[in-house]
Amino acid sequence: MVQTLVNTRELLEHRDDLSTPAGLVAWAESEGLPCPARPTEADLTRMRRFREALRQFLGNAEGAASVLNGELARTGTRPLLRAGPPAADFIGDATTPLDTAITRVLAAVVTTSLDGSLRRLKTCAAEDCLWAFYDRSPNAVSRWCETSVCGARHKMRAYRARQAAGRTAD
Ligand SMILES: [Zn+2]
């Protein structure tokens, strides 16, 4: 979810799925997240800002956490313990579907930070790429998303295929 959100923008291809309301709805549907039926310009701007903060956060950039912490506060995202069987979950004070979607993404960021898997979710070191990829190398030392010119076209095809598969399943 975090990875697909960051990768709604593909720098190498000058593509940004969050440039249109339909693109935001499509991403949210593909992740099973709530979304306004007709996202406003403000919704799109908020999601793009959130997405770029996530990208910078994954790239260890200074200051990126402040935008994310701001969304934690805005959405009231916080942990909640539940009884029988004991479980931890995240809740928020959502007033819009977009708040709920952002709460779910933030919950994923927090839980994967705590279990250590987030450190394998990286952004490509190529400055014109910055694609988010999951580093499966034994010591988590990969710096680039693919070995050959970032494999941008391959990834775009894969992303489009997943979107198409999601639509078919609806
Ligand atoms: Zn790359």
XYZ file of C-alpha atoms and ligand atoms in Angstrom:
171
model
C 0.000 0.000 0.000
C 2.795 2.400 0.934
C 4.805 1.254 -2.068
C 1.948 1.540 -4.561
C 1.064 5.009 -3.268
C 4.626 6.266 -3.705
C 4.699 4.676 -7.151
C 1.544 6.436 -8.351
C 4.091 8.909 -9.664
C 6.708 7.690 -12.088
C 9.363 10.320 -12.593
C 11.113 8.615 -15.502
C 7.848 8.453 -17.459
C 6.527 11.832 -16.276
C 3.393 10.053 -15.160
C 1.331 11.010 -12.115
C -1.810 8.997 -11.425
C -2.798 11.461 -8.706
C -3.063 14.317 -11.188
C -6.718 13.446 -11.801
C -9.633 12.517 -9.528
C -10.108 9.266 -11.486
C -6.483 8.340 -10.817
C -6.882 8.761 -7.074
C -10.103 6.728 -7.072
C -8.402 3.970 -9.095
C -5.451 3.771 -6.696
C -7.713 3.680 -3.626
C -9.877 0.957 -5.188
C -6.834 -1.108 -6.093
C -5.788 -1.027 -2.421
C -9.279 -1.564 -1.033
C -9.250 1.866 0.582
C -12.146 4.306 0.917
C -12.053 7.358 -1.300
C -14.352 10.281 -2.037
C -16.507 9.547 -5.096
C -15.376 12.850 -6.577
C -12.035 13.912 -5.110
C -11.505 17.670 -5.073
C -8.361 19.551 -6.103
C -7.649 19.937 -2.370
C -7.886 16.152 -1.923
C -5.460 15.591 -4.797
C -3.030 18.201 -3.500
C -3.153 16.670 -0.025
C -2.517 13.153 -1.347
C 0.339 14.252 -3.585
C 1.958 16.088 -0.666
C 1.456 13.035 1.567
C 2.886 10.774 -1.149
C 5.992 12.905 -1.698
C 6.573 13.065 2.068
C 6.419 9.258 2.113
C 8.898 9.086 -0.755
C 11.283 11.399 1.095
C 10.736 9.500 4.344
C 11.703 6.225 2.644
C 14.752 8.020 1.256
C 15.760 9.152 4.766
C 15.332 12.823 3.872
C 15.472 15.395 6.648
C 12.128 16.902 7.527
C 9.980 14.347 5.696
C 8.583 12.994 8.947
C 7.007 16.337 9.851
C 4.424 16.101 7.050
C 3.628 12.527 8.076
C 3.393 13.498 11.738
C 1.115 16.321 10.683
C -1.209 13.807 9.022
C -1.062 11.571 12.103
C -2.320 14.551 14.112
C -4.850 15.717 11.509
C -6.420 12.260 11.167
C -6.096 11.441 14.877
C -4.402 8.161 13.964
C -3.548 6.250 17.131
C -3.205 2.675 18.352
C -6.045 0.888 20.074
C -5.792 -2.374 21.989
C -8.706 -4.770 21.781
C -9.616 -7.670 24.075
C -10.429 -11.294 23.225
C -8.303 -12.382 21.453
C -5.853 -9.587 22.292
C -5.018 -7.454 19.277
C -3.674 -4.045 18.416
C -5.196 -1.888 15.733
C -5.119 1.705 14.569
C -8.072 4.055 14.599
C -8.566 7.678 13.627
C -11.033 10.515 13.857
C -11.881 10.356 10.171
C -14.440 12.829 8.917
C -13.906 11.996 5.234
C -13.112 8.794 3.291
C -9.726 10.306 2.439
C -8.948 10.673 6.158
C -9.682 6.972 6.587
C -7.456 6.055 3.640
C -4.590 8.148 5.026
C -5.077 6.610 8.483
C -4.754 3.137 6.932
C -1.562 4.087 5.092
C -0.083 5.663 8.230
C -0.976 2.524 10.205
C 0.955 0.478 7.637
C 3.946 2.821 7.928
C 3.965 2.576 11.726
C 3.499 -1.195 11.943
C 6.151 -1.933 9.312
C 8.519 0.487 11.034
C 8.073 -1.420 14.272
C 8.450 -4.899 12.756
C 11.545 -3.815 10.801
C 10.223 -4.496 7.304
C 9.948 -0.815 6.385
C 13.720 -0.460 6.245
C 13.621 -2.735 3.185
C 11.163 -0.445 1.432
C 13.464 2.064 -0.235
C 13.457 4.662 -2.929
C 15.778 4.156 -5.884
C 19.023 6.084 -5.546
C 18.765 7.340 -9.129
C 17.638 10.954 -8.704
C 15.520 10.886 -11.842
C 13.797 7.679 -10.698
C 13.081 7.565 -6.925
C 10.844 4.537 -7.485
C 9.879 2.722 -4.296
C 11.108 -0.874 -4.255
C 11.288 -3.667 -1.723
C 14.900 -4.686 -1.175
C 15.064 -8.476 -0.928
C 18.861 -8.666 -0.900
C 20.263 -10.640 2.091
C 21.683 -7.620 3.919
C 19.290 -5.001 2.530
C 22.076 -3.231 0.642
C 20.365 -2.594 -2.728
C 20.279 1.046 -3.787
C 18.642 0.921 -7.213
C 15.238 -0.410 -8.102
C 16.431 -2.639 -10.959
C 19.718 -3.558 -12.569
C 18.842 -2.273 -16.069
C 18.021 1.427 -16.461
C 15.593 1.134 -13.568
C 13.275 -1.092 -15.608
C 10.750 1.718 -15.732
C 8.759 0.448 -18.655
C 8.583 -3.005 -17.163
C 7.295 -1.601 -13.890
C 4.760 0.629 -15.588
C 3.416 -2.384 -17.446
C 3.253 -4.358 -14.218
C 1.430 -1.531 -12.468
C -1.046 -1.121 -15.333
C -1.599 -4.882 -15.378
C -2.404 -4.848 -11.655
C -4.807 -1.959 -12.171
C -6.485 -3.784 -15.062
C -6.713 -6.978 -13.003
C -8.280 -5.009 -10.160
C -10.919 -3.563 -12.453
C -11.752 -6.986 -13.871
C -12.224 -8.355 -10.363
C -14.792 -5.693 -9.447
Zn 15.209 3.343 -10.286
